[in-house]
Each structure stands twice: as C-alpha cells, then as structure tokens.
C-alpha atoms as a PDB file:
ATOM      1  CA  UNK A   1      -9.638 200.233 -65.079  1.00  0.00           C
ATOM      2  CA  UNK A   2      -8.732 198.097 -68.106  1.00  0.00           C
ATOM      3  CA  UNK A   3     -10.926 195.749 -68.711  1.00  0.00           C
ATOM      4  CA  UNK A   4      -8.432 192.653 -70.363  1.00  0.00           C
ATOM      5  CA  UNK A   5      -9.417 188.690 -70.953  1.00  0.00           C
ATOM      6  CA  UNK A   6      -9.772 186.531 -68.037  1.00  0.00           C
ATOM      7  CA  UNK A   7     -10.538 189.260 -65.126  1.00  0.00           C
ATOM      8  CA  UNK A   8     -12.421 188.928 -62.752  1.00  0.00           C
ATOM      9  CA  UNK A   9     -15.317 190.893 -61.500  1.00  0.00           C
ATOM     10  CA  UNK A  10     -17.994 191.072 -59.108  1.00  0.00           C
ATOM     11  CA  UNK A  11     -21.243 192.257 -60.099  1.00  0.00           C
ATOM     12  CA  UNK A  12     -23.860 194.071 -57.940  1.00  0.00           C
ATOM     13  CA  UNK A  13     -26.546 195.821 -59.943  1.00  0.00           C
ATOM     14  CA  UNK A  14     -30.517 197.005 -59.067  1.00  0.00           C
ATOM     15  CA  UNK A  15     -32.853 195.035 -61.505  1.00  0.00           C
ATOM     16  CA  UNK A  16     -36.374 194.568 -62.614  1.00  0.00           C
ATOM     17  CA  UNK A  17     -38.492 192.721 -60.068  1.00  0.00           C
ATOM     18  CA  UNK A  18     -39.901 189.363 -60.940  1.00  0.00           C
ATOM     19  CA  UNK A  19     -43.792 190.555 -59.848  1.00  0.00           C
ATOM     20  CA  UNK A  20     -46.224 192.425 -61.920  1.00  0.00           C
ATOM     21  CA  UNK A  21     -46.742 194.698 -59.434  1.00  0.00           C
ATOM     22  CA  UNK A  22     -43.374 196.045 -58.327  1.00  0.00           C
ATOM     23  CA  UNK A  23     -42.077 196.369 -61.562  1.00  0.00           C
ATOM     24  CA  UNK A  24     -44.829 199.218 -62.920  1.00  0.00           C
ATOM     25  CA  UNK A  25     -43.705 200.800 -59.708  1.00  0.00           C
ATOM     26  CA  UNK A  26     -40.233 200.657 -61.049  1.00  0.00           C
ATOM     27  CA  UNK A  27     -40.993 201.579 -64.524  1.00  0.00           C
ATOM     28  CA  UNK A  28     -42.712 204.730 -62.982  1.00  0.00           C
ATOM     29  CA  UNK A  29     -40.058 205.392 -60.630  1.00  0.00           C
ATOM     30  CA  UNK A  30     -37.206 205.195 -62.984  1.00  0.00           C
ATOM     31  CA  UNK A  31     -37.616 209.007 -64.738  1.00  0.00           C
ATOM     32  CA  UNK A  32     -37.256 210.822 -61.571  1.00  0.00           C
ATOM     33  CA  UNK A  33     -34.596 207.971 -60.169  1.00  0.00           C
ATOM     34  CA  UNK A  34     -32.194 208.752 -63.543  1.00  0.00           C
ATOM     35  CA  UNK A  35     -31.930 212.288 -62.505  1.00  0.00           C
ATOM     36  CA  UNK A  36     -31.584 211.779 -58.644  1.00  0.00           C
ATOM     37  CA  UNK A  37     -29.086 209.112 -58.922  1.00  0.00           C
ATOM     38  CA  UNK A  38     -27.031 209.552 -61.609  1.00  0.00           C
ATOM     39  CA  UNK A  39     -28.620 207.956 -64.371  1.00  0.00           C
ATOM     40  CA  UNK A  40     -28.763 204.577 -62.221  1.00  0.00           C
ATOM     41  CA  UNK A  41     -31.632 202.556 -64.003  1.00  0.00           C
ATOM     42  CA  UNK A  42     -34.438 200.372 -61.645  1.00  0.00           C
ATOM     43  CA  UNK A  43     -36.240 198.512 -65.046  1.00  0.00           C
ATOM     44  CA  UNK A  44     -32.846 196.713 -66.698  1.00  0.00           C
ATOM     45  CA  UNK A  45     -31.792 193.040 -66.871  1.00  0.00           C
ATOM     46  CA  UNK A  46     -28.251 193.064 -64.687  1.00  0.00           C
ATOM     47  CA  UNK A  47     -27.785 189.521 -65.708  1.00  0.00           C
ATOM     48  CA  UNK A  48     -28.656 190.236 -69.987  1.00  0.00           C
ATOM     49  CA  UNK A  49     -26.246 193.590 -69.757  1.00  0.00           C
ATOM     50  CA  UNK A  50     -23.257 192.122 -68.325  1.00  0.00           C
ATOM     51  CA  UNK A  51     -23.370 188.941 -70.800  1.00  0.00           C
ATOM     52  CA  UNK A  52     -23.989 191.487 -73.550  1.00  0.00           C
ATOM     53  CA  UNK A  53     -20.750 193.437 -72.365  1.00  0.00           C
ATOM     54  CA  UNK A  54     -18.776 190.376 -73.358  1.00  0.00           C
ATOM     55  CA  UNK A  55     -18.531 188.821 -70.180  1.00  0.00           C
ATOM     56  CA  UNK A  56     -19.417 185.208 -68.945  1.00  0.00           C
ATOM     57  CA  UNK A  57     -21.776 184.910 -65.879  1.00  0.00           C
ATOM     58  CA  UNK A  58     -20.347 182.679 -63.420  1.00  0.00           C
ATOM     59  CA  UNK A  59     -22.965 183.086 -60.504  1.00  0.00           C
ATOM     60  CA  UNK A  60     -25.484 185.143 -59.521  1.00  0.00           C
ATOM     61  CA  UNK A  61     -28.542 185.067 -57.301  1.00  0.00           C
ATOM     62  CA  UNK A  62     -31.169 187.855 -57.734  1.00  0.00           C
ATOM     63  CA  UNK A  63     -33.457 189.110 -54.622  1.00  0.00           C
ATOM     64  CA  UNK A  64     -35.330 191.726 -52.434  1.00  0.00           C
ATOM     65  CA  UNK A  65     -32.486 193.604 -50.373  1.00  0.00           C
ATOM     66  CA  UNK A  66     -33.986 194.957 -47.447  1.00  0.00           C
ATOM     67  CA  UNK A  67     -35.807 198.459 -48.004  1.00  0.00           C
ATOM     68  CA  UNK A  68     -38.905 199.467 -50.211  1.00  0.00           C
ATOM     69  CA  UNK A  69     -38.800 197.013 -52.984  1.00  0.00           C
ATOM     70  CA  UNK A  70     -38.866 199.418 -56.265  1.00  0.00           C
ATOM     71  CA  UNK A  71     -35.214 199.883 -54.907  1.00  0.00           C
ATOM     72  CA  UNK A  72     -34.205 196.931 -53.274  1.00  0.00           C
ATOM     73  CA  UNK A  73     -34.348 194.130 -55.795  1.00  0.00           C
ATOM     74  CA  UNK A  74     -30.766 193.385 -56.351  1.00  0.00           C
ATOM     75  CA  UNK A  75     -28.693 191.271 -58.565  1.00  0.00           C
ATOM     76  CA  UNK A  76     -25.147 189.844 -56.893  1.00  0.00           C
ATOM     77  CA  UNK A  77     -22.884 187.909 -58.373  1.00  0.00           C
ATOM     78  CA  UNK A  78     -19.296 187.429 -60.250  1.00  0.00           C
ATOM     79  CA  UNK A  79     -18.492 187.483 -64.235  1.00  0.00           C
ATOM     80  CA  UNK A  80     -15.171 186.936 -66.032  1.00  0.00           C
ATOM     81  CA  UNK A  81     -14.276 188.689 -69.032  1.00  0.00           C
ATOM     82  CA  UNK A  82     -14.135 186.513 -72.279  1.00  0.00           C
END
C-alpha cells in the first residue's frame, strides 16, 4: 500500500542481538538465511531502518522470541509516517 503522512504502522522485524556471542552466530548465519528466506536479513538495526525510512518510532521493545536465538531476537513495535 501507499505509504502517505500520518499512517500508522506496526513494526515487527528480526534484529541483531545485544550479546557478543549470538550476534557472530548471526553474522554467519545470515548468507545462507538471505537465500532460504527471501532475502530476510538476521544482522540489521529494525529500530535505525525504519527511522531512516522517514518514519517516527513511537514504541518498541526488542527481545529473545522463543526458539534458537540467531532467529529469535525480535524487534516489536509501532511507527508513524512523518
């Protein structure tokens, strides 16, 4: 859809973990998880992209998700466009 001033939208996104140690997993995971999943991404900022894309970040709360934590560190939250 049409992205126009003012919407609304939720925002659920994978994202780098906050420890040392699960992120190099998900820097060496990403490769093979662009071409099984359709390009999705395991190493970017959720929070930094969808500020960049012009919207303003009303909340959001990043966390593990249940399941093996190179996948399962999520981002949640809502953003309005500017």
């Amino acid at each position: 859809g049409t992205v126009t001033s003012g919407n609304f939208s939720p925002v659920l996104e994978h994202g780098i973990a906050p420890g040392a140690g699960v992120a190099a997993w998900q820097r060496r995971l990403e490769p093979m998880q662009r071409r099984v999943a359709d390009g999705c991404h395991l190493t970017r900022d959720p929070v930094a992209l969808v500020r960049a894309a012009g919207f303003e970040v009303l909340r959001y709360e990043s966390r593990f998700a249940r399941g093996p934590k190179p996948w399962s560190y999520m981002t949640e939250g809502f953003a309005i466009s500017a």
